[in-house]
N, CA and C of each residue as an Amber inpcrd file, in Angstrom:
protein
   285
  -6.1580000   8.5330000  11.0630000  -4.9380000   7.7840000  11.2790000
  -4.5040000   7.1450000   9.9590000  -3.2420000   7.2490000   9.6530000
  -2.6820000   6.6850000   8.4340000  -2.3920000   5.2040000   8.6710000
  -2.9390000   4.3580000   7.8160000  -2.6570000   2.9340000   7.9020000
  -1.6170000   2.5680000   6.8530000  -0.4300000   2.2350000   7.3200000
   0.6650000   1.8790000   6.4210000   0.2670000   0.7000000   5.5420000
  -0.3850000  -0.3070000   6.1260000  -0.7050000  -1.5040000   5.3470000
  -1.6910000  -1.1960000   4.2200000  -2.5980000  -0.2470000   4.4250000
  -3.5390000   0.1220000   3.3640000  -2.8070000   0.8160000   2.2190000
  -1.9070000   1.7320000   2.5650000  -1.1580000   2.4470000   1.5350000
  -0.2020000   1.5090000   0.8090000   0.4200000   0.5870000   1.5260000
   1.2920000  -0.3990000   0.8990000   0.4870000  -1.2310000  -0.0940000
  -0.6860000  -1.6500000   0.3050000  -1.5410000  -2.4210000  -0.5940000
  -1.9070000  -1.6460000  -1.8390000  -2.2240000  -0.3670000  -1.6720000
  -2.5530000   0.4870000  -2.8160000  -1.3870000   0.5680000  -3.8000000
  -0.1810000   0.7350000  -3.2650000   1.0060000   0.8460000  -4.1190000
   1.2790000  -0.4760000  -4.8200000   1.2050000  -1.5840000  -4.0950000
   1.4500000  -2.8850000  -4.7120000   0.4360000  -3.1770000  -5.8160000
  -0.8310000  -2.8660000  -5.5770000  -1.8580000  -3.0910000  -6.5960000
  -1.5760000  -2.2290000  -7.8250000  -1.2270000  -0.9680000  -7.6000000
  -0.9380000  -0.0670000  -8.7190000   0.2410000  -0.5800000  -9.5520000
   1.2950000  -1.0460000  -8.8950000   2.4650000  -1.5760000  -9.6080000
   2.0850000  -2.8210000 -10.3960000   1.2900000  -3.6940000  -9.7840000
   0.8620000  -4.9210000 -10.4700000   0.0590000  -4.5690000 -11.7180000
  -0.8580000  -3.6420000 -11.5750000  -1.7070000  -3.2650000 -12.7030000
  -0.9090000  -2.5450000 -13.7890000   0.0620000  -1.7140000 -13.3940000
   0.9190000  -1.0370000 -14.3750000   1.6640000  -2.0530000 -15.2350000
   2.0040000  -3.1700000 -14.6250000   2.7390000  -4.2110000 -15.3460000
   1.8040000  -5.1870000 -16.0580000   0.5060000  -4.9590000 -15.9180000
  -0.4670000  -5.8110000 -16.5910000  -0.5040000  -7.2290000 -16.0560000
  -0.1800000  -7.3850000 -14.7770000  -0.1450000  -8.7190000 -14.1770000
  -1.4210000  -8.9880000 -13.3880000  -1.8360000 -10.2270000 -13.3820000
  -2.9740000 -10.6350000 -12.5770000  -2.4740000 -11.0810000 -11.2080000
  -3.3970000 -11.1690000 -10.2610000  -3.0410000 -11.7080000  -8.9430000
  -2.4860000 -13.1190000  -9.0910000  -3.0640000 -13.8900000  -9.9820000
  -2.6200000 -15.2700000 -10.1920000  -1.1670000 -15.3170000 -10.6560000
  -0.8060000 -14.4130000 -11.5620000   0.5770000 -14.3770000 -12.0630000
   1.5540000 -13.9880000 -10.9570000   1.1900000 -12.9760000 -10.1800000
   2.0660000 -12.5560000  -9.0750000   2.1690000 -13.6700000  -8.0450000
   1.0550000 -14.3120000  -7.7700000   1.0200000 -15.4110000  -6.8080000
   1.9740000 -16.5320000  -7.2240000   1.9220000 -16.9170000  -8.4860000
   2.7860000 -17.9930000  -8.9720000   4.2490000 -17.5820000  -8.9290000
   4.5330000 -16.3630000  -9.3390000   5.9150000 -15.8840000  -9.3830000
   6.4990000 -15.7150000  -7.9770000   5.6990000 -15.1860000  -7.0600000
   6.1770000 -14.9140000  -5.6960000   6.0600000 -16.1460000  -4.7920000
   5.2990000 -17.1530000  -5.2630000   5.0430000 -18.3520000  -4.4650000
   4.3370000 -18.0180000  -3.1540000   3.3220000 -17.1730000  -3.2950000
   2.4810000 -16.7450000  -2.1780000   1.0420000 -16.9600000  -2.6250000
   0.1810000 -17.3680000  -1.6970000  -1.1980000 -17.6540000  -2.0950000
  -1.8840000 -16.4100000  -2.6440000  -2.7070000 -16.6320000  -3.6420000
  -3.4470000 -15.5570000  -4.2830000  -4.2980000 -14.8110000  -3.2610000
  -4.9690000 -15.5530000  -2.3890000  -5.8220000 -14.9290000  -1.3800000
  -5.0500000 -14.0250000  -0.4430000  -3.8510000 -14.4450000  -0.0660000
  -3.0430000 -13.6440000   0.8540000  -2.5940000 -12.3420000   0.1750000
  -2.1870000 -12.4390000  -1.0910000  -1.7850000 -11.2300000  -1.8130000
  -2.9720000 -10.2860000  -1.9410000  -4.1380000 -10.8400000  -2.2060000
  -5.3460000 -10.0210000  -2.3050000  -5.6140000  -9.2880000  -0.9940000
  -5.4560000  -9.9800000   0.1310000  -5.6680000  -9.3400000   1.4330000
  -4.6450000  -8.2440000   1.6960000  -3.4140000  -8.4560000   1.2520000
  -2.3780000  -7.4240000   1.4010000  -2.7410000  -6.2050000   0.5650000
  -3.1560000  -6.4390000  -0.6790000  -3.5210000  -5.3150000  -1.5490000
  -4.7140000  -4.5350000  -1.0020000  -5.6010000  -5.1930000  -0.2850000
  -6.7660000  -4.5110000   0.2850000  -6.4690000  -3.9200000   1.6590000
  -5.2300000  -4.0620000   2.1380000  -4.8420000  -3.4900000   3.4220000
  -5.3670000  -4.2580000   4.6130000  -5.7350000  -5.5150000   4.4060000
  -6.2790000  -6.3260000   5.4940000  -5.2230000  -7.1450000   6.2170000
  -4.0830000  -7.3620000   5.5790000  -2.9920000  -8.1350000   6.1780000
  -1.6980000  -7.3540000   6.0770000  -0.8360000  -7.5780000   7.0600000
   0.5020000  -6.9860000   7.0480000   1.4380000  -7.8900000   6.2580000
   2.3160000  -7.3110000   5.4920000   3.3090000  -8.0820000   4.7390000
   4.6240000  -8.0900000   5.5120000   5.1670000  -9.2830000   5.7360000
   6.4860000  -9.3740000   6.3680000   7.5320000  -8.8670000   5.3760000
   8.7190000  -8.6140000   5.8630000   9.7780000  -8.1320000   4.9710000
  10.1220000  -9.1940000   3.9260000  10.0830000 -10.4700000   4.3100000
  10.3730000 -11.5470000   3.3710000   9.3060000 -11.6220000   2.2790000
   8.0510000 -11.5050000   2.6860000   6.9490000 -11.5440000   1.7320000
   7.0110000 -10.3430000   0.8000000   7.2840000  -9.1870000   1.3560000
   7.3910000  -7.9750000   0.5450000   8.5220000  -8.1190000  -0.4780000
   9.6330000  -8.7070000  -0.0730000  10.7490000  -8.9370000  -1.0010000
  10.3190000  -9.8720000  -2.1300000   9.5530000 -10.9060000  -1.8130000
   9.0610000 -11.8320000  -2.8400000   8.1240000 -11.1380000  -3.8140000
   7.2390000 -10.2960000  -3.2840000   6.3090000  -9.5700000  -4.1440000
   7.0520000  -8.5920000  -5.0550000   8.0380000  -7.9130000  -4.5020000
   8.8240000  -6.9680000  -5.3030000   9.5620000  -7.7040000  -6.4200000
  10.1260000  -8.8610000  -6.1010000  10.8190000  -9.6500000  -7.1220000
   9.8420000 -10.0910000  -8.2100000   8.6570000 -10.5420000  -7.8130000
   7.6440000 -10.9790000  -8.7730000   7.2020000  -9.8260000  -9.6670000
   7.1280000  -8.6360000  -9.0990000   6.7040000  -7.4520000  -9.8610000
   7.8650000  -6.7840000 -10.5930000   9.0870000  -7.2570000 -10.3270000
  10.3020000  -6.6830000 -10.9040000  10.4120000  -5.1990000 -10.5730000
  10.1960000  -4.9010000  -9.2860000  10.2540000  -3.5340000  -8.7760000
  11.1790000  -3.5340000  -7.5600000  12.0970000  -2.6020000  -7.4790000
  12.9570000  -2.5330000  -6.2890000  12.1350000  -2.2100000  -5.0340000
  12.4870000  -2.8330000  -3.9420000  11.8280000  -2.5730000  -2.6670000
  11.8810000  -1.0800000  -2.3370000  13.0160000  -0.4540000  -2.6320000
  13.1600000   0.9780000  -2.3310000  12.1160000   1.8200000  -3.0600000
  11.7380000   1.4130000  -4.2710000  10.7220000   2.1570000  -5.0250000
   9.3500000   2.0290000  -4.3620000   9.0290000   0.8170000  -3.9200000
   7.7590000   0.5900000  -3.2360000   7.7120000   1.4260000  -1.9620000
   8.7710000   1.3500000  -1.1630000   8.8070000   2.0820000   0.1030000
   8.7820000   3.5910000  -0.1220000   9.4360000   4.0630000  -1.1600000
   9.4190000   5.4880000  -1.4780000   8.0010000   5.9420000  -1.8170000
   7.3230000   5.1520000  -2.6490000   5.9560000   5.5100000  -3.0370000
   5.0240000   5.5120000  -1.8250000   5.1710000   4.5120000  -0.9630000
   4.3340000   4.4520000   0.2380000   4.6520000   5.6340000   1.1480000
   5.9210000   5.9430000   1.3020000   6.3270000   7.0670000   2.1420000
   5.7260000   8.3740000   1.6470000   5.7080000   8.5650000   0.3390000
   5.1130000   9.7790000  -0.2320000   3.6220000   9.8550000   0.0740000
   2.9290000   8.7240000  -0.0210000   1.4950000   8.6950000   0.2910000
   1.2400000   8.9530000   1.7690000   2.0920000   8.4100000   2.6260000
   1.9620000   8.6520000   4.0650000   2.1010000  10.1510000   4.3380000
   3.1000000  10.7820000   3.7170000   3.3150000  12.2190000   3.9150000
   2.0980000  13.0270000   3.4560000   1.5180000  12.6480000   2.3260000
   0.3300000  13.3500000   1.8330000  -0.8390000  13.2140000   2.8030000
  -1.0490000  12.0070000   3.3070000  -2.1580000  11.7980000   4.2440000
  -1.9250000  12.5320000   5.5590000  -0.6720000  12.5480000   6.0240000
  -0.3680000  13.2800000   7.2560000  -0.6210000  14.7700000   7.0670000
  -0.2220000  15.3030000   5.9390000  -0.4330000  16.7160000   5.6550000
  -1.9240000  17.0280000   5.5980000  -2.6760000  16.1720000   4.9310000
  -4.1280000  16.3760000   4.8310000  -4.7700000  16.3150000   6.2100000
  -4.3230000  15.3890000   7.0460000  -4.8720000  15.2540000   8.3890000
  -4.5470000  16.4790000   9.2280000  -3.3060000  16.9550000   9.1420000
  -2.9120000  18.1440000   9.9110000  -3.6780000  19.3730000   9.4460000
  -3.9110000  19.4740000   8.1550000  -4.6230000  20.6300000   7.6110000
  -6.0690000  20.6550000   8.0910000  -6.7140000  19.4950000   8.1230000
  -8.1200000  19.4570000   8.5140000  -8.3050000  19.5410000  10.0210000
  -7.3360000  19.0690000  10.8020000  -7.5020000  19.0950000  12.2600000
  -6.9630000  20.3670000  12.8920000  -6.1070000  21.1080000  12.1990000
  -5.5440000  22.3170000  12.8050000  -5.9870000  23.5830000  12.0730000
  -7.1080000  23.4770000  11.3720000  -7.6290000  24.6540000  10.6770000
  -8.1230000  25.6860000  11.6720000  -8.5210000  26.8470000  11.1850000
  -8.9850000  27.9040000  12.0870000 -10.2630000  27.4740000  12.8030000
 -10.2940000  27.7840000  14.0880000 -11.4890000  27.4540000  14.8620000
 -12.5450000  28.5210000  14.6440000 -13.7380000  28.0490000  14.5220000
 -14.8700000  28.9710000  14.3870000 -15.6710000  28.8750000  15.6690000
 -15.8440000  30.0000000  16.3240000 -16.5660000  30.0150000  17.5790000
 -17.9190000  30.6670000  17.3210000 -18.9530000  29.9300000  17.6230000
 -20.3020000  30.4750000  17.4390000 -20.6570000  31.3060000  18.6540000
 -21.1980000  32.4820000  18.4070000 -21.6020000  33.3310000  19.5360000
 -23.0290000  33.0250000  19.9090000 -23.2950000  33.0090000  21.1850000
 -24.6590000  32.7590000  21.6680000 -25.4350000  34.0610000  21.6110000
 -26.5890000  34.0140000  21.0260000 -27.3890000  35.2410000  20.8890000
 -28.5340000  35.2510000  21.8560000
C-alpha cells in the first residue's frame, strides 16, 4: 500500500536538504515546531494544507512542485506494486 504521507515526507526532506536547510531553519521560517516537521518528514504525521503551504513557503518551493514530485513517486510505487502482484503465476506440479 502506498502511503502518501511517507512519500510527502521524503519529498519535503529532499527539498530541504537540496536547499541546505536544517530542520531548525525550516521550523523558524515556517513557524512550526521542529519535532512536528521531523514527524512529517518521517511519514508519521499528516500535514494539513495550511501547514504544507507554510513549509513550501519556508523552503521557497511551489506547492505544485511538491505535489508533482509526490504524485510521480506514488505512480512509481503503484507500478511496482502492480508488477509484483500481477506477475505470471507459477504452479507447482505434485509428483
